[in-house]
Amino acid sequence: ADHSDAKGDNYTITTPLYYVNAAPHMGSAYSTIAADTAARFQRLKGRHVRFVTGTDEHGEKIAAAALSNGMSPQQHCDHIVGEYETLWGQLDIAYDAFIRTTSSKHEKLVHETLKRVWEKGDIYLSDYEGWYCVGCEEFKDEKEMDAQHNCPTHLTPCQHRKEANYFFRLSRYQKEIEELLTKEAGFVRPESRRNELVTWVKDGVRDFSISRSAVQWGISIPNDPVQTVYVWFDALIGYLSGLIPEGAEPSLAKVKESGWPASVHIIGKDILRFHAIYWPGMLLSADLPLPKQVYGHGFLTKNGMKMGKALGNTLDPKELVSDYGSDAVRFYFMKEIIFGQDGDFSDERFRNTVNAALANNIGNMLNRSLNLLKKFCKSEVTIDLTADIPPDHQLRQLATEKMPAAHDAYERLALHEAIDACTSLCAQGNQFLERTEPWHLFKGDEAQKAQAVTAICAVLETLRIVAVALKPVVPQLSMRIYQQLGYSPQQFQDLTWHDTAWGGLPKGQLTSKPVPVFARLEAKELEAAV
Ligand code: ME8
C-alpha cells in the first residue's frame, strides 16, 4: 500500500546542531546517519524532503576549546566545521541545509525571535544562583548531581554561579506543554521516554535563564551589551534559520513556506528536555507551530558508559569509514542497534554483522546467480519476465509480505526493523537457491533448464527489491546491485518506493558482467581515539 499522501508532501527532518568543541565522534555520526536514512526513505517515497543539520558554535564550552587550541573562536569553529563537512561527505550524508549558528542569517532570526518573545512579555531580568555544568551548558538541579556536585554525564564538578540574567517565562506555558506531552500521542518517541518528561513537567516547569553575563562568545542581547544569548536558546532557533533558503531575507514570516514545522527532530536522549519542553515553550511564545515529533534515540556505549567527547572514550568515525567504507558503517549502526535503545560497539561484532549480511548473504547470492546465468545461458544472459512468476512463489510471496512491513517500520523510524525485513528476505533467497540447486537443473532437460532460469530470476528479482528497500541505508551497495542487474545510473536515480513491488525486472534485461558488489571486511587495527 502506498501511504505517500497520508501525511502530506513535505517532510522536514533535523539532526542536533553539534557542538564544535571537538571533532565529530561516532555519537554525532550515529544521529546523522539515522536522520539521513530516514530522509532518503522519504525521498524514495516522493516527499519533498528538507534535511537540516549543522553546528552549535557559541558559548563557554566552545570559547574554552578555542582558547586551549590557541585559536580565535571563529577560527576554531571554521576548522571543526570543516571536519564535520568532510565526515558527512565520507558517510554519504545527503543533507539539504547545513546551518552554522555563527552565520548572519541565524543571528537575525535569533534577534527576531527574541523580539517576539520579549514583546509577549515573556522575558524578565532576575538573579540566578545555581550549579552550572559547562559541558552540558546547563544549570543542574540538586537531585541531578552527587554530593560533590558532579555532573552525571561529564563526571566533572559543576560550578556554583550567581548572576543577573534574563529569564524566559516558561512557566506560563505549563498547561500547553503538559497537554502536548500527555495528549499528543507520538510527540515524544520512543514512547518509553515520555514518562520521564511528563513527571518532570508535572513537578512544574520553571522559568529558565536565557542569557549569560560572563560569556562573550555569543549572540548579543539587544540593548544590553553585557549579556549574550544562552547557547541553548540560540541553538534551537537554528532549526528555523536552517530552513531559510540561501540568499533569502531571513525572517520568521518565511519559515512556514520553507518547511516549518519539522516532521521530526532526531536527537539523543540526553537533550530531550530541551527539545520537548523548552523548545515548545519558546515556539508557543513566538507564535510558531510546534514540531510534530521529537525522537530521542539511545546512546552508543563503551563498557556501559556513554561514548563521548567528554569522557574521551570515543570511536573515530573517520577511521572506521576509511577502513571499512560508508555502507558498512551505516549498515552496522542502523541494523545492530534497536533505534531508540542504547547499543554497544565491538570491532568483531561490527565485522561479523556486516560480512554476514552484505558480503555473504546479499553479495554472494547476487554473484552466484549472475555467474550461473552467464555459465549456462552463454550469450543470452537475459531475464525472464519476473512478473509472470506466480504470486504463490515462495520468494514472491515473502517479498510481497516483507516490503509493506519494511515500509511501515521506516515510517515509524524502526530503522533496524526495516533492515531486518530485508535481510530476512535475503536469507530466504539464499536458502531457496540451496534447495532448488539450479546448477543441477541446468544440466537436465528443457523443462528443468526453464525451472533453473525461473529460480535464478526469482532470486535476482528479490535482490533487486532489496536493493530498492535498502537504498536509504546502503546507497552505494544498492547502486552496485542495480548496475549488476543491468540498470543505468539514471534508472537507479529515479527509483521510488513503488519499485519494491514484484515484477520490476523486465524480460530481456541484460545483466552486467558479474563482479563482487561487496568485499568482505578484514580485521584492521582499530584504536579508540582519545
Ligand atoms: O548537545 N551515542 O551537541 P553535541 C549516541 N549542541 N548519540 C550521541 C552520543 C552517543 N554516545 N553522544 C552524542 C549538543 N550523541 C547541542 C545540540 S540542538 C539545537 C543542540 C549525539 O555535539 C546525540 O544525538 O553534544 C546527542 O543528542 C548529540 O550527539 C549531542 O551532540
PDB file of N, CA and C in Angstrom, residues 412-462:
ATOM      1  N   ARG A 412       7.832   4.454  11.017  1.00  0.00           N
ATOM      2  CA  ARG A 412       7.872   4.561  12.485  1.00  0.00           C
ATOM      3  C   ARG A 412       9.270   4.828  13.006  1.00  0.00           C
ATOM      4  N   LEU A 413      10.223   4.948  12.111  1.00  0.00           N
ATOM      5  CA  LEU A 413      11.637   5.096  12.470  1.00  0.00           C
ATOM      6  C   LEU A 413      12.166   3.867  13.208  1.00  0.00           C
ATOM      7  N   ALA A 414      11.525   2.732  12.985  1.00  0.00           N
ATOM      8  CA  ALA A 414      12.075   1.473  13.493  1.00  0.00           C
ATOM      9  C   ALA A 414      13.057   0.998  12.417  1.00  0.00           C
ATOM     10  N   LEU A 415      14.162   1.724  12.303  1.00  0.00           N
ATOM     11  CA  LEU A 415      15.064   1.530  11.170  1.00  0.00           C
ATOM     12  C   LEU A 415      15.657   0.120  11.158  1.00  0.00           C
ATOM     13  N   HIS A 416      15.992  -0.370  12.355  1.00  0.00           N
ATOM     14  CA  HIS A 416      16.543  -1.735  12.462  1.00  0.00           C
ATOM     15  C   HIS A 416      15.541  -2.762  11.947  1.00  0.00           C
ATOM     16  N   GLU A 417      14.262  -2.512  12.187  1.00  0.00           N
ATOM     17  CA  GLU A 417      13.215  -3.440  11.767  1.00  0.00           C
ATOM     18  C   GLU A 417      13.060  -3.441  10.245  1.00  0.00           C
ATOM     19  N   ALA A 418      13.165  -2.271   9.670  1.00  0.00           N
ATOM     20  CA  ALA A 418      13.080  -2.171   8.207  1.00  0.00           C
ATOM     21  C   ALA A 418      14.211  -2.986   7.575  1.00  0.00           C
ATOM     22  N   ILE A 419      15.397  -2.871   8.170  1.00  0.00           N
ATOM     23  CA  ILE A 419      16.546  -3.596   7.631  1.00  0.00           C
ATOM     24  C   ILE A 419      16.373  -5.096   7.835  1.00  0.00           C
ATOM     25  N   ASP A 420      15.876  -5.473   9.001  1.00  0.00           N
ATOM     26  CA  ASP A 420      15.666  -6.898   9.266  1.00  0.00           C
ATOM     27  C   ASP A 420      14.689  -7.526   8.269  1.00  0.00           C
ATOM     28  N   ALA A 421      13.684  -6.768   7.878  1.00  0.00           N
ATOM     29  CA  ALA A 421      12.733  -7.293   6.884  1.00  0.00           C
ATOM     30  C   ALA A 421      13.485  -7.633   5.597  1.00  0.00           C
ATOM     31  N   CYS A 422      14.445  -6.779   5.240  1.00  0.00           N
ATOM     32  CA  CYS A 422      15.223  -7.001   4.004  1.00  0.00           C
ATOM     33  C   CYS A 422      16.195  -8.161   4.158  1.00  0.00           C
ATOM     34  N   THR A 423      16.906  -8.181   5.273  1.00  0.00           N
ATOM     35  CA  THR A 423      17.916  -9.236   5.417  1.00  0.00           C
ATOM     36  C   THR A 423      17.261 -10.605   5.586  1.00  0.00           C
ATOM     37  N   SER A 424      16.094 -10.656   6.218  1.00  0.00           N
ATOM     38  CA  SER A 424      15.466 -11.966   6.359  1.00  0.00           C
ATOM     39  C   SER A 424      14.933 -12.441   5.005  1.00  0.00           C
ATOM     40  N   LEU A 425      14.513 -11.518   4.170  1.00  0.00           N
ATOM     41  CA  LEU A 425      14.096 -11.885   2.808  1.00  0.00           C
ATOM     42  C   LEU A 425      15.291 -12.471   2.031  1.00  0.00           C
ATOM     43  N   CYS A 426      16.445 -11.847   2.197  1.00  0.00           N
ATOM     44  CA  CYS A 426      17.646 -12.348   1.507  1.00  0.00           C
ATOM     45  C   CYS A 426      18.067 -13.712   2.030  1.00  0.00           C
ATOM     46  N   ALA A 427      17.944 -13.901   3.323  1.00  0.00           N
ATOM     47  CA  ALA A 427      18.307 -15.197   3.892  1.00  0.00           C
ATOM     48  C   ALA A 427      17.424 -16.292   3.286  1.00  0.00           C
ATOM     49  N   GLN A 428      16.148 -15.976   3.124  1.00  0.00           N
ATOM     50  CA  GLN A 428      15.234 -16.931   2.485  1.00  0.00           C
ATOM     51  C   GLN A 428      15.629 -17.169   1.030  1.00  0.00           C
ATOM     52  N   GLY A 429      16.076 -16.118   0.392  1.00  0.00           N
ATOM     53  CA  GLY A 429      16.508 -16.240  -1.006  1.00  0.00           C
ATOM     54  C   GLY A 429      17.675 -17.205  -1.129  1.00  0.00           C
ATOM     55  N   ASN A 430      18.607 -17.099  -0.206  1.00  0.00           N
ATOM     56  CA  ASN A 430      19.768 -17.996  -0.215  1.00  0.00           C
ATOM     57  C   ASN A 430      19.352 -19.435   0.033  1.00  0.00           C
ATOM     58  N   GLN A 431      18.473 -19.632   0.984  1.00  0.00           N
ATOM     59  CA  GLN A 431      18.004 -20.995   1.279  1.00  0.00           C
ATOM     60  C   GLN A 431      17.282 -21.580   0.077  1.00  0.00           C
ATOM     61  N   PHE A 432      16.516 -20.735  -0.579  1.00  0.00           N
ATOM     62  CA  PHE A 432      15.776 -21.157  -1.771  1.00  0.00           C
ATOM     63  C   PHE A 432      16.751 -21.628  -2.859  1.00  0.00           C
ATOM     64  N   LEU A 433      17.817 -20.868  -3.022  1.00  0.00           N
ATOM     65  CA  LEU A 433      18.841 -21.206  -4.016  1.00  0.00           C
ATOM     66  C   LEU A 433      19.475 -22.562  -3.687  1.00  0.00           C
ATOM     67  N   GLU A 434      19.804 -22.741  -2.410  1.00  0.00           N
ATOM     68  CA  GLU A 434      20.405 -24.006  -1.962  1.00  0.00           C
ATOM     69  C   GLU A 434      19.468 -25.181  -2.220  1.00  0.00           C
ATOM     70  N   ARG A 435      18.206 -24.969  -1.938  1.00  0.00           N
ATOM     71  CA  ARG A 435      17.239 -26.057  -2.067  1.00  0.00           C
ATOM     72  C   ARG A 435      16.926 -26.382  -3.525  1.00  0.00           C
ATOM     73  N   THR A 436      16.788 -25.385  -4.358  1.00  0.00           N
ATOM     74  CA  THR A 436      16.404 -25.622  -5.762  1.00  0.00           C
ATOM     75  C   THR A 436      17.571 -26.130  -6.602  1.00  0.00           C
ATOM     76  N   GLU A 437      18.783 -25.821  -6.176  1.00  0.00           N
ATOM     77  CA  GLU A 437      20.004 -26.251  -6.890  1.00  0.00           C
ATOM     78  C   GLU A 437      19.919 -26.033  -8.403  1.00  0.00           C
ATOM     79  N   PRO A 438      19.786 -24.812  -8.834  1.00  0.00           N
ATOM     80  CA  PRO A 438      19.699 -24.555 -10.280  1.00  0.00           C
ATOM     81  C   PRO A 438      20.927 -25.084 -11.046  1.00  0.00           C
ATOM     82  N   TRP A 439      22.090 -25.130 -10.366  1.00  0.00           N
ATOM     83  CA  TRP A 439      23.296 -25.631 -11.050  1.00  0.00           C
ATOM     84  C   TRP A 439      23.125 -27.084 -11.496  1.00  0.00           C
ATOM     85  N   HIS A 440      22.286 -27.873 -10.793  1.00  0.00           N
ATOM     86  CA  HIS A 440      21.970 -29.228 -11.261  1.00  0.00           C
ATOM     87  C   HIS A 440      20.893 -29.196 -12.337  1.00  0.00           C
ATOM     88  N   LEU A 441      19.866 -28.359 -12.078  1.00  0.00           N
ATOM     89  CA  LEU A 441      18.749 -28.284 -13.026  1.00  0.00           C
ATOM     90  C   LEU A 441      19.212 -27.891 -14.433  1.00  0.00           C
ATOM     91  N   PHE A 442      20.222 -27.030 -14.473  1.00  0.00           N
ATOM     92  CA  PHE A 442      20.719 -26.574 -15.781  1.00  0.00           C
ATOM     93  C   PHE A 442      21.259 -27.732 -16.621  1.00  0.00           C
ATOM     94  N   LYS A 443      21.658 -28.812 -15.943  1.00  0.00           N
ATOM     95  CA  LYS A 443      22.216 -29.952 -16.667  1.00  0.00           C
ATOM     96  C   LYS A 443      21.134 -30.941 -17.087  1.00  0.00           C
ATOM     97  N   GLY A 444      19.876 -30.665 -16.731  1.00  0.00           N
ATOM     98  CA  GLY A 444      18.782 -31.587 -17.029  1.00  0.00           C
ATOM     99  C   GLY A 444      18.104 -31.285 -18.360  1.00  0.00           C
ATOM    100  N   ASP A 445      16.834 -31.710 -18.468  1.00  0.00           N
ATOM    101  CA  ASP A 445      16.099 -31.500 -19.719  1.00  0.00           C
ATOM    102  C   ASP A 445      15.615 -30.056 -19.835  1.00  0.00           C
ATOM    103  N   GLU A 446      14.909 -29.776 -20.943  1.00  0.00           N
ATOM    104  CA  GLU A 446      14.474 -28.390 -21.200  1.00  0.00           C
ATOM    105  C   GLU A 446      13.608 -27.844 -20.071  1.00  0.00           C
ATOM    106  N   ALA A 447      12.701 -28.682 -19.575  1.00  0.00           N
ATOM    107  CA  ALA A 447      11.807 -28.238 -18.507  1.00  0.00           C
ATOM    108  C   ALA A 447      12.605 -27.857 -17.256  1.00  0.00           C
ATOM    109  N   GLN A 448      13.605 -28.683 -16.977  1.00  0.00           N
ATOM    110  CA  GLN A 448      14.436 -28.392 -15.796  1.00  0.00           C
ATOM    111  C   GLN A 448      15.265 -27.124 -16.001  1.00  0.00           C
ATOM    112  N   LYS A 449      15.736 -26.946 -17.224  1.00  0.00           N
ATOM    113  CA  LYS A 449      16.503 -25.714 -17.519  1.00  0.00           C
ATOM    114  C   LYS A 449      15.622 -24.487 -17.316  1.00  0.00           C
ATOM    115  N   ALA A 450      14.405 -24.607 -17.797  1.00  0.00           N
ATOM    116  CA  ALA A 450      13.471 -23.482 -17.643  1.00  0.00           C
ATOM    117  C   ALA A 450      13.227 -23.207 -16.155  1.00  0.00           C
ATOM    118  N   GLN A 451      13.142 -24.299 -15.402  1.00  0.00           N
ATOM    119  CA  GLN A 451      12.954 -24.177 -13.947  1.00  0.00           C
ATOM    120  C   GLN A 451      14.150 -23.448 -13.307  1.00  0.00           C
ATOM    121  N   ALA A 452      15.326 -23.795 -13.792  1.00  0.00           N
ATOM    122  CA  ALA A 452      16.545 -23.171 -13.257  1.00  0.00           C
ATOM    123  C   ALA A 452      16.537 -21.670 -13.536  1.00  0.00           C
ATOM    124  N   VAL A 453      16.165 -21.318 -14.762  1.00  0.00           N
ATOM    125  CA  VAL A 453      16.144 -19.887 -15.117  1.00  0.00           C
ATOM    126  C   VAL A 453      15.125 -19.150 -14.245  1.00  0.00           C
ATOM    127  N   THR A 454      13.967 -19.753 -14.081  1.00  0.00           N
ATOM    128  CA  THR A 454      12.942 -19.117 -13.248  1.00  0.00           C
ATOM    129  C   THR A 454      13.449 -18.924 -11.820  1.00  0.00           C
ATOM    130  N   ALA A 455      14.108 -19.948 -11.302  1.00  0.00           N
ATOM    131  CA  ALA A 455      14.620 -19.854  -9.921  1.00  0.00           C
ATOM    132  C   ALA A 455      15.600 -18.689  -9.805  1.00  0.00           C
ATOM    133  N   ILE A 456      16.510 -18.610 -10.751  1.00  0.00           N
ATOM    134  CA  ILE A 456      17.513 -17.539 -10.672  1.00  0.00           C
ATOM    135  C   ILE A 456      16.865 -16.172 -10.852  1.00  0.00           C
ATOM    136  N   CYS A 457      15.915 -16.113 -11.754  1.00  0.00           N
ATOM    137  CA  CYS A 457      15.224 -14.829 -11.943  1.00  0.00           C
ATOM    138  C   CYS A 457      14.481 -14.409 -10.678  1.00  0.00           C
ATOM    139  N   ALA A 458      13.899 -15.378  -9.992  1.00  0.00           N
ATOM    140  CA  ALA A 458      13.193 -15.047  -8.744  1.00  0.00           C
ATOM    141  C   ALA A 458      14.188 -14.503  -7.719  1.00  0.00           C
ATOM    142  N   VAL A 459      15.360 -15.111  -7.685  1.00  0.00           N
ATOM    143  CA  VAL A 459      16.387 -14.646  -6.743  1.00  0.00           C
ATOM    144  C   VAL A 459      16.857 -13.242  -7.123  1.00  0.00           C
ATOM    145  N   LEU A 460      17.084 -13.028  -8.402  1.00  0.00           N
ATOM    146  CA  LEU A 460      17.551 -11.702  -8.834  1.00  0.00           C
ATOM    147  C   LEU A 460      16.489 -10.628  -8.587  1.00  0.00           C
ATOM    148  N   GLU A 461      15.246 -11.005  -8.814  1.00  0.00           N
ATOM    149  CA  GLU A 461      14.174 -10.042  -8.564  1.00  0.00           C
ATOM    150  C   GLU A 461      14.105  -9.705  -7.060  1.00  0.00           C
ATOM    151  N   THR A 462      14.300 -10.717  -6.241  1.00  0.00           N
ATOM    152  CA  THR A 462      14.328 -10.498  -4.789  1.00  0.00           C
ATOM    153  C   THR A 462      15.447  -9.518  -4.431  1.00  0.00           C
TER     154      THR A 462
END
